[in-house]
Short mmCIF file of C-alpha atoms in Angstrom, two decimals:
data_model
loop_
_atom_site.label_atom_id
_atom_site.label_comp_id
_atom_site.label_asym_id
_atom_site.label_seq_id
_atom_site.Cartn_x
_atom_site.Cartn_y
_atom_site.Cartn_z
CA MET A 1 -46.17 48.40 32.60
CA PRO A 2 -43.49 50.65 34.09
CA MET A 3 -43.28 50.44 37.87
CA PHE A 4 -44.97 53.02 40.05
CA PRO A 5 -43.38 54.02 43.36
CA GLY A 6 -45.01 53.06 46.61
CA ASP A 7 -45.79 49.37 46.04
CA VAL A 8 -45.26 47.27 49.14
CA GLY A 9 -44.51 43.61 49.63
CA PRO A 10 -47.05 40.80 49.37
CA VAL A 11 -49.30 39.73 52.19
CA MET A 12 -48.98 35.94 52.10
CA LEU A 13 -52.27 34.11 52.28
CA ALA A 14 -53.06 30.86 54.02
CA PRO A 15 -54.69 28.39 51.60
CA PRO A 16 -58.47 28.91 51.78
CA PRO A 17 -61.03 26.13 51.47
CA PRO A 18 -61.79 25.31 47.82
CA LEU A 19 -64.45 27.43 46.17
CA PRO A 20 -66.79 26.44 43.34
CA PHE A 21 -65.71 26.97 39.76
CA PHE A 22 -66.83 30.20 38.14
CA PRO A 23 -69.02 29.22 35.17
CA ILE A 24 -68.55 31.96 32.59
CA ALA A 25 -71.01 30.41 30.17
CA ALA A 26 -73.79 30.73 32.73
CA VAL A 27 -73.37 34.48 33.18
CA GLN A 28 -75.67 36.70 31.16
CA SER A 29 -74.06 38.18 28.08
CA GLY A 30 -75.27 41.62 29.14
CA LEU A 31 -72.70 41.53 31.93
CA GLY A 32 -69.92 41.20 29.43
CA PHE A 33 -69.56 37.47 28.79
CA MET A 34 -70.49 35.57 25.65
CA HIS A 35 -72.07 32.12 25.57
CA MET A 36 -69.40 29.55 24.82
CA SER A 37 -69.34 27.48 21.67
CA ALA A 38 -67.06 24.57 20.80
CA PRO A 39 -63.38 25.55 20.65
CA PRO A 40 -61.99 26.20 17.15
CA GLU A 41 -59.09 24.13 15.96
CA ILE A 42 -55.69 25.68 16.60
CA VAL A 43 -52.34 24.27 15.77
CA THR A 44 -51.05 23.49 19.26
CA ALA A 45 -52.22 20.69 21.53
CA ARG A 46 -52.23 23.18 24.39
CA SER A 47 -55.67 24.31 23.16
CA LYS A 48 -57.28 21.28 24.75
CA LEU A 49 -56.07 22.05 28.28
CA ASN A 50 -58.98 21.98 30.72
CA SER A 51 -61.40 21.86 27.80
CA ASP A 52 -63.91 19.90 29.86
CA ALA A 53 -63.80 22.16 32.92
CA PRO A 54 -66.54 24.83 33.01
CA SER A 55 -64.40 27.19 35.02
CA PHE A 56 -62.72 30.57 35.02
CA SER A 57 -59.45 28.93 36.09
CA PRO A 58 -56.52 28.91 33.67
CA ARG A 59 -54.88 25.81 35.11
CA SER A 60 -54.62 23.53 38.09
CA PRO A 61 -51.55 23.89 40.37
CA ALA A 62 -50.95 20.18 39.77
CA ALA A 63 -50.84 20.56 35.99
CA SER A 64 -47.79 19.12 34.31
CA ALA A 65 -44.98 21.32 33.04
CA ALA A 66 -46.00 20.51 29.47
CA ALA A 67 -49.54 21.69 30.11
CA ASP A 68 -48.17 25.06 31.22
CA GLU A 69 -46.45 25.76 27.91
CA VAL A 70 -47.57 29.00 26.33
CA GLU A 71 -46.20 31.19 23.55
CA VAL A 72 -45.85 34.97 23.69
CA ARG A 73 -46.18 35.96 20.03
CA ASP A 74 -44.82 39.27 18.79
CA VAL A 75 -47.03 41.28 16.45
CA TRP A 76 -45.46 43.83 14.12
CA ALA A 77 -46.78 45.84 11.19
CA ALA A 78 -46.27 42.90 8.83
CA ASN A 79 -48.45 40.40 10.72
CA LEU A 80 -51.00 42.70 12.38
CA GLU A 81 -54.01 41.71 10.27
CA GLU A 82 -53.19 38.00 10.41
CA GLU A 83 -52.87 37.92 14.18
CA LEU A 84 -56.02 39.96 14.79
CA ARG A 85 -57.92 37.45 12.64
CA SER A 86 -56.47 34.64 14.75
CA ILE A 87 -57.57 36.39 17.94
CA GLY A 88 -61.06 36.92 16.53
CA ALA A 89 -61.42 33.23 15.76
CA LEU A 90 -60.55 32.36 19.35
CA LEU A 91 -62.79 34.84 21.18
CA PRO A 92 -65.92 32.63 21.23
CA THR A 93 -63.89 30.16 23.28
CA TYR A 94 -61.77 32.65 25.22
CA PRO A 95 -63.92 35.75 25.88
CA VAL A 96 -61.84 37.16 28.78
CA VAL A 97 -59.15 39.56 27.52
CA SER A 98 -56.42 40.48 29.99
CA MET A 99 -54.16 43.28 28.85
CA ASP A 100 -51.02 45.17 29.78
CA THR A 101 -49.26 48.13 28.22
CA GLU A 102 -45.71 49.40 28.18
CA PHE A 103 -45.01 53.09 27.75
CA PRO A 104 -42.00 55.39 28.32
CA GLY A 105 -42.71 56.15 31.98
CA THR A 106 -44.37 59.30 33.24
CA VAL A 107 -43.24 62.92 32.96
CA HIS A 108 -45.94 64.63 35.03
CA ASP A 109 -46.87 64.16 38.68
CA VAL A 110 -48.31 66.08 41.60
CA ALA A 111 -47.15 66.46 45.20
CA THR A 112 -50.15 64.63 46.67
CA PRO A 113 -49.27 60.97 47.38
CA ARG A 114 -51.11 58.54 45.12
CA HIS A 115 -53.11 56.98 47.95
CA LEU A 116 -54.39 60.40 49.03
CA ARG A 117 -55.51 61.64 45.62
CA THR A 118 -59.15 61.84 44.69
CA PRO A 119 -60.21 59.92 41.58
CA ARG A 120 -60.40 63.16 39.62
CA GLU A 121 -56.90 64.18 40.73
CA SER A 122 -55.56 60.77 39.72
CA TYR A 123 -57.24 60.96 36.33
CA ALA A 124 -55.82 64.44 35.72
CA VAL A 125 -52.29 63.05 36.15
CA VAL A 126 -53.03 60.07 33.89
CA LYS A 127 -54.47 62.35 31.22
CA ARG A 128 -51.48 64.76 31.23
CA ASN A 129 -49.06 61.89 30.76
CA VAL A 130 -51.02 59.84 28.23
CA ASP A 131 -51.83 62.89 26.10
CA GLU A 132 -48.09 63.59 25.68
CA LEU A 133 -46.50 60.14 25.57
CA HIS A 134 -46.51 57.15 23.20
CA LEU A 135 -47.78 53.61 23.63
CA LEU A 136 -44.91 51.16 23.06
CA GLN A 137 -46.46 47.72 23.56
CA LEU A 138 -49.85 46.16 24.17
CA GLY A 139 -50.16 42.64 25.53
CA LEU A 140 -53.34 40.57 25.19
CA ALA A 141 -53.93 37.21 26.90
CA LEU A 142 -57.17 35.30 26.29
CA SER A 143 -58.90 32.89 28.64
CA GLY A 144 -62.24 31.25 29.30
CA PRO A 145 -63.83 28.02 30.52
CA ALA A 146 -61.49 26.06 28.23
CA GLY A 147 -58.63 27.45 30.32
CA ARG A 148 -55.86 29.76 29.21
CA CYS A 149 -55.31 30.27 25.49
CA PRO A 150 -51.93 28.77 24.54
CA VAL A 151 -50.85 32.03 22.89
CA ALA A 152 -50.53 35.55 24.28
CA TRP A 153 -49.94 38.44 21.87
CA GLN A 154 -47.51 41.32 22.17
CA PHE A 155 -48.29 44.21 19.83
CA ASN A 156 -45.22 46.38 19.16
CA PHE A 157 -45.83 49.98 18.14
CA ALA A 158 -43.86 52.48 16.09
CA GLY A 159 -43.83 56.22 16.66
CA PHE A 160 -41.57 56.68 19.68
CA ASP A 161 -38.10 58.13 19.33
CA ALA A 162 -36.22 58.92 22.54
CA ARG A 163 -34.18 61.53 20.64
CA ARG A 164 -37.22 63.77 20.24
CA ASP A 165 -40.18 62.49 22.26
CA PRO A 166 -40.83 63.16 25.96
CA HIS A 167 -40.13 60.21 28.23
CA SER A 168 -38.66 59.14 31.55
CA GLY A 169 -35.04 58.20 30.99
CA SER A 170 -35.03 55.71 33.85
CA SER A 171 -38.18 53.99 32.54
CA VAL A 172 -36.82 53.68 29.01
CA ALA A 173 -33.55 52.29 30.37
CA MET A 174 -35.44 49.78 32.51
CA LEU A 175 -37.54 48.62 29.55
CA ALA A 176 -34.43 48.23 27.39
CA ALA A 177 -32.78 46.20 30.15
CA HIS A 178 -35.83 43.89 30.14
CA GLY A 179 -35.55 43.26 26.42
CA VAL A 180 -37.66 45.97 24.73
CA ASP A 181 -35.94 46.68 21.39
CA PHE A 182 -36.53 50.35 20.63
CA THR A 183 -34.74 50.16 17.27
CA ALA A 184 -37.05 47.34 16.13
CA LEU A 185 -40.05 49.32 17.33
CA ARG A 186 -39.08 52.28 15.13
CA ARG A 187 -38.33 50.13 12.07
CA HIS A 188 -40.98 47.42 12.21
CA GLY A 189 -43.57 48.58 14.73
CA ILE A 190 -47.29 49.03 14.11
CA ASP A 191 -48.62 52.43 13.14
CA HIS A 192 -51.16 53.55 15.73
CA GLY A 193 -53.71 54.49 13.08
CA ASP A 194 -53.36 51.13 11.35
CA PHE A 195 -53.95 49.39 14.66
CA ALA A 196 -57.04 51.47 15.43
CA ARG A 197 -58.58 50.66 12.06
CA ALA A 198 -57.77 46.95 12.34
CA PHE A 199 -59.10 46.83 15.90
CA GLY A 200 -62.34 48.41 14.75
CA ARG A 201 -62.79 45.64 12.19
CA SER A 202 -61.88 42.91 14.67
CA LYS A 203 -64.13 41.02 17.06
CA LEU A 204 -62.26 42.66 19.93
CA ALA A 205 -64.53 45.65 19.32
CA CYS A 206 -67.77 43.75 19.88
CA GLY A 207 -68.42 45.24 23.37
CA ARG A 208 -69.43 41.84 24.79
CA LEU A 209 -66.08 40.65 26.13
CA THR A 210 -64.63 40.92 29.60
CA TRP A 211 -61.53 43.13 29.75
CA ALA A 212 -59.07 43.07 32.65
CA ALA A 213 -55.87 44.89 33.57
CA PHE A 214 -53.75 45.32 36.69
CA SER A 215 -53.74 48.91 37.95
CA GLY A 216 -55.36 49.64 34.65
CA SER A 217 -55.79 53.42 34.54
CA TYR A 218 -52.85 53.87 32.16
CA ASP A 219 -53.59 50.65 30.24
CA PHE A 220 -57.14 51.66 29.39
CA ALA A 221 -56.14 55.28 28.85
CA TYR A 222 -53.44 54.45 26.29
CA LEU A 223 -55.72 52.08 24.42
CA VAL A 224 -58.52 54.68 24.39
CA LYS A 225 -56.07 57.23 23.00
CA VAL A 226 -54.90 54.92 20.21
CA LEU A 227 -58.42 53.78 19.32
CA THR A 228 -59.69 57.37 19.10
CA GLY A 229 -57.05 58.46 16.61
CA GLY A 230 -54.52 59.81 19.09
CA ARG A 231 -56.84 62.56 20.25
CA PRO A 232 -56.48 63.92 23.82
CA LEU A 233 -58.34 61.95 26.44
CA PRO A 234 -61.71 63.29 27.63
CA SER A 235 -61.35 66.33 29.85
CA THR A 236 -63.31 64.79 32.75
CA LEU A 237 -63.11 61.47 34.57
CA GLU A 238 -66.79 60.89 33.85
CA GLY A 239 -66.17 61.38 30.14
CA PHE A 240 -63.25 58.97 30.23
CA MET A 241 -65.24 56.26 32.01
CA ALA A 242 -68.04 56.68 29.49
CA LYS A 243 -65.51 56.23 26.67
CA VAL A 244 -64.09 53.09 28.32
CA SER A 245 -67.58 51.63 28.63
CA LYS A 246 -68.40 52.47 25.02
CA ILE A 247 -65.24 50.86 23.63
CA PHE A 248 -64.80 47.87 25.92
CA GLY A 249 -68.32 47.19 27.18
CA PRO A 250 -69.66 46.97 30.74
CA ALA A 251 -67.42 44.17 32.04
CA VAL A 252 -64.14 45.98 32.77
CA LEU A 253 -62.16 44.60 35.70
CA ASP A 254 -59.07 45.90 37.48
CA VAL A 255 -57.12 43.10 39.16
CA LYS A 256 -55.33 45.46 41.57
CA HIS A 257 -58.72 46.75 42.70
CA LEU A 258 -59.99 43.18 43.10
CA ALA A 259 -56.97 42.37 45.28
CA LYS A 260 -58.34 44.71 47.95
CA PHE A 261 -61.23 42.27 48.42
CA CYS A 262 -59.13 39.09 48.64
CA GLY A 263 -58.18 37.52 51.95
CA GLY A 264 -58.81 39.20 55.26
CA GLY A 265 -58.16 42.71 56.51
CA GLY A 266 -56.76 44.97 53.83
CA GLY A 267 -56.67 42.38 51.08
CA ILE A 268 -53.50 41.74 49.08
CA ARG A 269 -51.21 44.73 48.61
CA GLY A 270 -48.46 45.49 46.13
CA GLY A 271 -47.71 45.30 42.45
CA LEU A 272 -48.46 42.53 40.00
CA GLU A 273 -45.47 40.37 40.95
CA HIS A 274 -46.23 40.72 44.68
CA VAL A 275 -49.90 39.86 44.28
CA ALA A 276 -49.02 36.89 42.10
CA ALA A 277 -46.55 35.65 44.73
CA ALA A 278 -49.17 35.96 47.46
CA LEU A 279 -51.51 33.79 45.42
CA GLY A 280 -48.84 31.27 44.45
CA VAL A 281 -49.09 32.20 40.76
CA HIS A 282 -45.92 31.95 38.69
CA ARG A 283 -45.04 33.73 35.46
CA ALA A 284 -45.81 31.27 32.66
CA ALA A 285 -43.65 32.80 29.93
CA GLY A 286 -41.49 35.78 29.13
CA ARG A 287 -40.06 38.52 31.31
CA ALA A 288 -41.49 41.25 33.53
CA HIS A 289 -42.05 44.64 31.89
CA ASN A 290 -42.86 43.04 28.56
CA ALA A 291 -46.52 43.58 27.74
CA GLY A 292 -47.26 40.07 26.47
CA SER A 293 -45.77 38.36 29.51
CA ASP A 294 -47.39 40.77 31.97
CA SER A 295 -50.80 40.37 30.34
CA LEU A 296 -50.43 36.62 30.74
CA LEU A 297 -49.54 36.95 34.42
CA THR A 298 -52.48 39.34 34.90
CA SER A 299 -54.79 36.72 33.39
CA ASP A 300 -53.51 33.96 35.66
CA VAL A 301 -53.76 36.16 38.76
CA LEU A 302 -57.34 37.11 37.85
CA HIS A 303 -58.36 33.49 37.51
CA ALA A 304 -56.68 32.53 40.78
CA MET A 305 -58.60 35.31 42.53
CA VAL A 306 -61.92 34.28 41.02
CA ASP A 307 -61.43 30.64 41.97
CA ARG A 308 -60.54 31.46 45.57
CA PHE A 309 -62.41 34.63 46.50
CA PHE A 310 -65.25 35.38 44.07
CA PRO A 311 -67.56 32.37 43.79
CA ASN A 312 -70.90 32.54 41.99
CA SER A 313 -69.75 35.33 39.63
CA GLY A 314 -69.28 37.80 42.51
CA VAL A 315 -66.37 39.35 40.65
CA LEU A 316 -68.87 41.13 38.40
CA ASN A 317 -69.92 43.29 41.34
CA HIS A 318 -66.62 45.10 40.76
CA ALA A 319 -67.03 45.67 37.01
CA GLY A 320 -66.25 49.23 36.00
CA ALA A 321 -63.99 50.01 38.99
CA ILE A 322 -60.49 50.99 37.81
CA ASP A 323 -57.90 51.25 40.56
CA GLY A 324 -57.15 54.84 41.50
CA LEU A 325 -60.13 56.21 39.56
CA VAL A 326 -62.76 55.21 42.11
CA LYS A 327 -63.28 55.60 45.82
CA CYS A 328 -64.79 52.40 47.14
CA SER A 329 -66.94 51.73 50.17
CA ASN A 330 -68.19 48.16 50.25
CA LEU A 331 -69.60 47.68 46.75
CA TYR A 332 -70.43 51.32 46.03
CA TYR A 333 -68.01 53.22 43.82
CA LYS A 334 -67.80 56.95 43.30
CA TYR A 335 -65.76 58.88 40.73
#
């Protein structure tokens, strides 16, 4: 996603003692996880990585370079239905969906610094921007006890034209510099309505998956907008959170929020790259500010956090808390 100002550097962590694996299959489905069945056949040998490990971890640090191979697959209008069917076939094995979005920056803000805003003030800014702007890319990375899925998907959307649509010029220039092809988006991108209808038919809409994002207020907001026909977001934060729960189910995690509970003191601060560096997690494929690659990094960071800091499914205590849209005190969240 486009960078926000105010991120600080990583707080490097000393290696903690090993923690038990997080057994997804043992968690009740009502908390957002599905019982695991045998993995389906897929065409790459990478599918068998860690297939015997009942863990939430995508890979071992000692894994070979070959075992780390992963594809970021572009999805356009022409292959939308095919790739959603492929994702649906994999969800029983990989029920954790990490996502990232790319969008043309922000055009509205308020004078109050982000860290001083109330959740309702933060949501009001998100709503003003998302209601006016276009989603450009959606990245989805799947994972589960079989490890990390060997494919991450990058959905490329049509509808944005910098000649007529509101945007941040610096954000669009940054995305172009990182490889986002705005001409290809206009010519070959996915229509938002087509995506919403295909998503509704897909197993992604089952409400029993675990969804994760990093600093996910804009990620979930853009996807809610697309999946509700482009209508304005709910007028209240409470209405928005109810819509998120209805669409994605009860197990919604924000990895930036989780970082506050990792390590000692104030947790791990900073953006996705900084948090990944603090955890020793490296980008497996692609480039920053591309939704497919960033969703993959979000997935790997989530799993590293769970392995090290949230044993015995403790991460689920934080379900429903989206960074910036909650005030937290211990494990109690208020909108």
